[in-house]
Amino acid sequence: MYQSPEYRQLTDYLHVQGLNVTPERMEVLSLVLKQKGHFRIEDLIRNSARRKKSISRATIYRSLKTIEQAGLIKSIRSINDEKIYEIVKGHHDHMICEQCGAIIEFHNSELESLQDRICNSRNFTASRHVMKIFGICSACQKKQE
Amino acid sequence: MYQSPEYRQLTDYLHVQGLNVTPERMEVLSLVLKQKGHFRIEDLIRNSARRKKSISRATIYRSLKTIEQAGLIKSIRSINDEKIYEIVKGHHDHMICEQCGAIIEFHNSELESLQDRICNSRNFTASRHVMKIFGICSACQKKQE
DNA sequence: GAAATAATTGAGACTGAATCTCAATTATTC
DNA sequence: GAATAATTGAGATTCAGTCTCAATTATTTC
Ligand SMILES: [Mn+2]
Ligand SMILES: [Mn+2]
Ligand SMILES: [Zn+2]
Ligand SMILES: [Zn+2]
């Protein structure tokens, strides 16, 4: 148990930081890995609550922050500023449907390199970026017709 | 008094919405127009508090939302998720320095049209977008040397 | 491996931004 | 200008997120 690369990555990070590898931290990661797509912290808290040995809200918040710092997850703000997490895979940006809340991922290398060029031209050293396009998804457009 | 185009735009919006043109709403707009660059709602509250006839926190929040809906201002999230407002001029995106908090505006039409093309190819009808690049500004880089 | 030391957790208190409530005030309609 | 409707102010409330601190669990020392 706890041997997929994600657990390795977390334990490595904990070791580097001089933090203990605790059952709670590993369990929060396991709750995260059970999620499909984008999820809210309340989903984790609810899922944990219905286990025999539930983890406190405070510890879920604390561990999730650690897991984020370990580079395993990141967060975005969806409609209404709702904080949404996702497992870090390849970099991508988001289209967010203002009607149904759907979050559509996309990646465009032309867009990425153009951003690099813009930053270079202004002597800005970029470490990350957030690009969200809000509008109406194709499914919702069909419903309107 | 209250005759610049911004006040017209707000009164027009209020009329369309069937809302009253009140001294408080106009005063909040005037507080906004006094701001230079990006500002926080707390700045407005503080500035209002040091006037003879101050406006309540609740009304500043309410009026600012109305002014935003009227299309006069919009908000972005800076470092630490701090909510920052700015007066709507031409569309632009932001580079945000993680060191000093500086917010650098930029506009690149190539970037904008590329986004349109990406949305078209996915049948997503975009209404707006948010693009923030985080990193270190040129001034802070010089300081490091 | 038991005692001493250090880190982590859980429960609930606390915080701060934002919203809501509702009586009092102000504006609009009749 | 009386009746009606909208807005405001003060403070209560909400909600996500953080903090506190005693109790628990893990690590280190001998
Ligand atoms: Mn995603
Ligand atoms: Mn700006
Ligand atoms: Zn949709
Ligand atoms: Zn800087």
Coordinates of N, CA, C and O in Angstrom, one line a residue, chain B residues 63-115:
Chain B
S63 N -22.6 49.2 -3.6 CA -22.5 50.1 -4.7 C -21.3 49.7 -5.6 O -21.4 49.8 -6.9
L64 N -20.3 49.2 -5.0 CA -19.1 48.7 -5.9 C -19.6 47.6 -6.8 O -19.2 47.5 -7.9
K65 N -20.4 46.7 -6.3 CA -20.9 45.6 -7.1 C -21.7 46.2 -8.3 O -21.6 45.7 -9.4
T66 N -22.6 47.2 -7.9 CA -23.4 47.8 -9.0 C -22.5 48.5 -10.0 O -22.7 48.3 -11.2
I67 N -21.5 49.1 -9.6 CA -20.5 49.8 -10.5 C -19.8 48.8 -11.3 O -19.5 49.1 -12.5
E68 N -19.5 47.7 -10.8 CA -18.9 46.6 -11.5 C -19.8 46.1 -12.6 O -19.5 45.9 -13.8
Q69 N -21.1 45.9 -12.2 CA -22.1 45.4 -13.1 C -22.3 46.4 -14.3 O -22.7 46.0 -15.4
A70 N -22.2 47.7 -13.9 CA -22.3 48.7 -14.9 C -21.2 48.7 -15.9 O -21.2 49.5 -16.9
G71 N -20.2 47.9 -15.6 CA -19.0 47.8 -16.6 C -17.9 48.8 -16.4 O -17.1 49.0 -17.2
L72 N -18.0 49.5 -15.2 CA -17.0 50.6 -15.0 C -15.7 50.1 -14.4 O -14.7 50.7 -14.5
I73 N -15.8 49.1 -13.6 CA -14.6 48.5 -12.9 C -14.7 47.0 -13.1 O -15.7 46.4 -13.4
K74 N -13.5 46.4 -12.8 CA -13.5 44.9 -12.7 C -12.5 44.5 -11.7 O -11.6 45.4 -11.2
S75 N -12.5 43.3 -11.2 CA -11.6 42.9 -10.2 C -10.7 41.8 -10.7 O -11.0 41.0 -11.6
I76 N -9.5 41.7 -10.1 CA -8.6 40.6 -10.3 C -8.1 40.1 -8.9 O -8.2 40.8 -7.9
R77 N -7.6 38.9 -8.9 CA -7.1 38.3 -7.6 C -5.6 38.4 -7.8 O -5.0 37.9 -8.7
S78 N -4.9 39.1 -6.8 CA -3.5 39.3 -6.9 C -2.8 38.2 -6.0 O -3.4 37.1 -5.8
I79 N -1.6 38.4 -5.5 CA -1.0 37.5 -4.7 C -1.8 37.3 -3.4 O -2.5 38.2 -3.0
N80 N -1.8 36.1 -2.8 CA -2.5 35.8 -1.6 C -4.0 35.9 -1.8 O -4.8 36.2 -0.9
D81 N -4.5 35.8 -3.1 CA -5.9 35.9 -3.4 C -6.5 37.3 -3.0 O -7.7 37.4 -2.9
E82 N -5.6 38.3 -2.8 CA -6.2 39.6 -2.5 C -7.0 40.1 -3.6 O -6.5 40.1 -4.8
K83 N -8.2 40.6 -3.3 CA -9.1 41.1 -4.4 C -8.7 42.6 -4.7 O -8.8 43.4 -3.8
I84 N -8.4 42.9 -5.9 CA -8.0 44.2 -6.4 C -8.9 44.6 -7.5 O -9.3 43.9 -8.3
Y85 N -9.3 45.9 -7.4 CA -10.1 46.5 -8.5 C -9.3 47.4 -9.4 O -8.3 47.9 -9.0
E86 N -9.9 47.6 -10.6 CA -9.3 48.6 -11.4 C -10.4 49.2 -12.3 O -11.4 48.5 -12.6
I87 N -10.2 50.4 -12.8 CA -11.1 51.0 -13.7 C -11.0 50.4 -15.0 O -9.9 50.1 -15.5
V88 N -12.1 50.1 -15.7 CA -12.1 49.4 -17.0 C -11.7 50.4 -18.0 O -12.3 51.4 -18.2
K89 N -10.5 50.1 -18.7 CA -10.1 50.9 -19.8 C -10.1 49.9 -21.0 O -11.0 49.1 -21.0
G90 N -9.1 49.9 -21.8 CA -9.0 48.9 -22.8 C -8.7 47.5 -22.1 O -8.2 47.5 -21.0
H91 N -9.0 46.5 -22.8 CA -8.7 45.2 -22.2 C -7.2 44.9 -22.1 O -6.4 45.4 -23.0
H92 N -6.8 44.3 -21.1 CA -5.4 44.0 -20.9 C -5.2 42.8 -20.0 O -6.2 42.5 -19.2
D93 N -4.1 42.2 -20.0 CA -3.8 41.1 -19.0 C -2.7 41.6 -18.0 O -2.3 42.8 -18.1
H94 N -2.3 40.7 -17.1 CA -1.4 41.2 -16.0 C -0.3 40.2 -15.8 O -0.4 39.0 -15.9
M95 N 0.9 40.9 -15.5 CA 2.0 40.1 -14.9 C 2.1 40.6 -13.5 O 2.0 41.8 -13.2
I96 N 2.2 39.6 -12.6 CA 2.2 39.9 -11.1 C 3.5 39.5 -10.5 O 3.9 38.3 -10.6
C97 N 4.2 40.4 -9.9 CA 5.5 40.1 -9.3 C 5.3 39.4 -8.0 O 4.7 40.0 -7.1
E98 N 5.9 38.3 -7.8 CA 5.7 37.5 -6.6 C 6.6 38.1 -5.4 O 6.4 37.7 -4.3
Q99 N 7.5 38.9 -5.8 CA 8.4 39.5 -4.9 C 7.9 40.8 -4.3 O 7.7 40.9 -3.1
C100 N 7.5 41.7 -5.1 CA 7.1 43.1 -4.7 C 5.6 43.3 -4.8 O 5.1 44.4 -4.4
G101 N 4.9 42.4 -5.5 CA 3.5 42.6 -5.7 C 3.1 43.5 -6.8 O 1.9 43.8 -7.0
A102 N 4.1 44.0 -7.5 CA 3.8 44.9 -8.6 C 2.9 44.2 -9.7 O 3.0 43.1 -9.9
I103 N 2.0 45.0 -10.2 CA 1.0 44.5 -11.2 C 1.3 45.2 -12.5 O 1.2 46.4 -12.6
I104 N 1.8 44.5 -13.5 CA 2.2 45.1 -14.8 C 1.2 44.7 -15.8 O 0.8 43.6 -16.0
E105 N 0.7 45.7 -16.5 CA -0.4 45.5 -17.5 C 0.3 45.3 -18.9 O 1.3 45.9 -19.2
F106 N -0.3 44.4 -19.7 CA 0.2 44.3 -21.0 C -1.0 43.9 -21.9 O -2.0 43.4 -21.5
H107 N -0.8 44.2 -23.2 CA -1.8 43.8 -24.2 C -1.1 43.2 -25.4 O -0.1 43.8 -25.8
N108 N -1.5 42.1 -25.9 CA -0.9 41.5 -27.1 C -2.0 41.0 -28.0 O -2.7 40.0 -27.6
S109 N -2.2 41.6 -29.1 CA -3.3 41.3 -30.0 C -3.2 39.9 -30.6 O -4.2 39.2 -30.8
E110 N -1.9 39.5 -30.8 CA -1.7 38.1 -31.3 C -2.3 37.1 -30.3 O -2.9 36.1 -30.6
L111 N -2.0 37.4 -29.0 CA -2.5 36.5 -27.9 C -4.0 36.5 -27.9 O -4.6 35.4 -27.8
E112 N -4.6 37.6 -28.1 CA -6.1 37.7 -28.1 C -6.7 36.9 -29.2 O -7.6 36.2 -29.0
S113 N -6.1 37.1 -30.4 CA -6.7 36.4 -31.6 C -6.5 34.9 -31.5 O -7.3 34.1 -31.9
L114 N -5.3 34.5 -30.9 CA -5.1 33.1 -30.8 C -6.1 32.5 -29.8 O -6.6 31.4 -30.1
Q115 N -6.4 33.2 -28.8 CA -7.5 32.7 -27.9 C -8.8 32.5 -28.6 O -9.5 31.5 -28.4

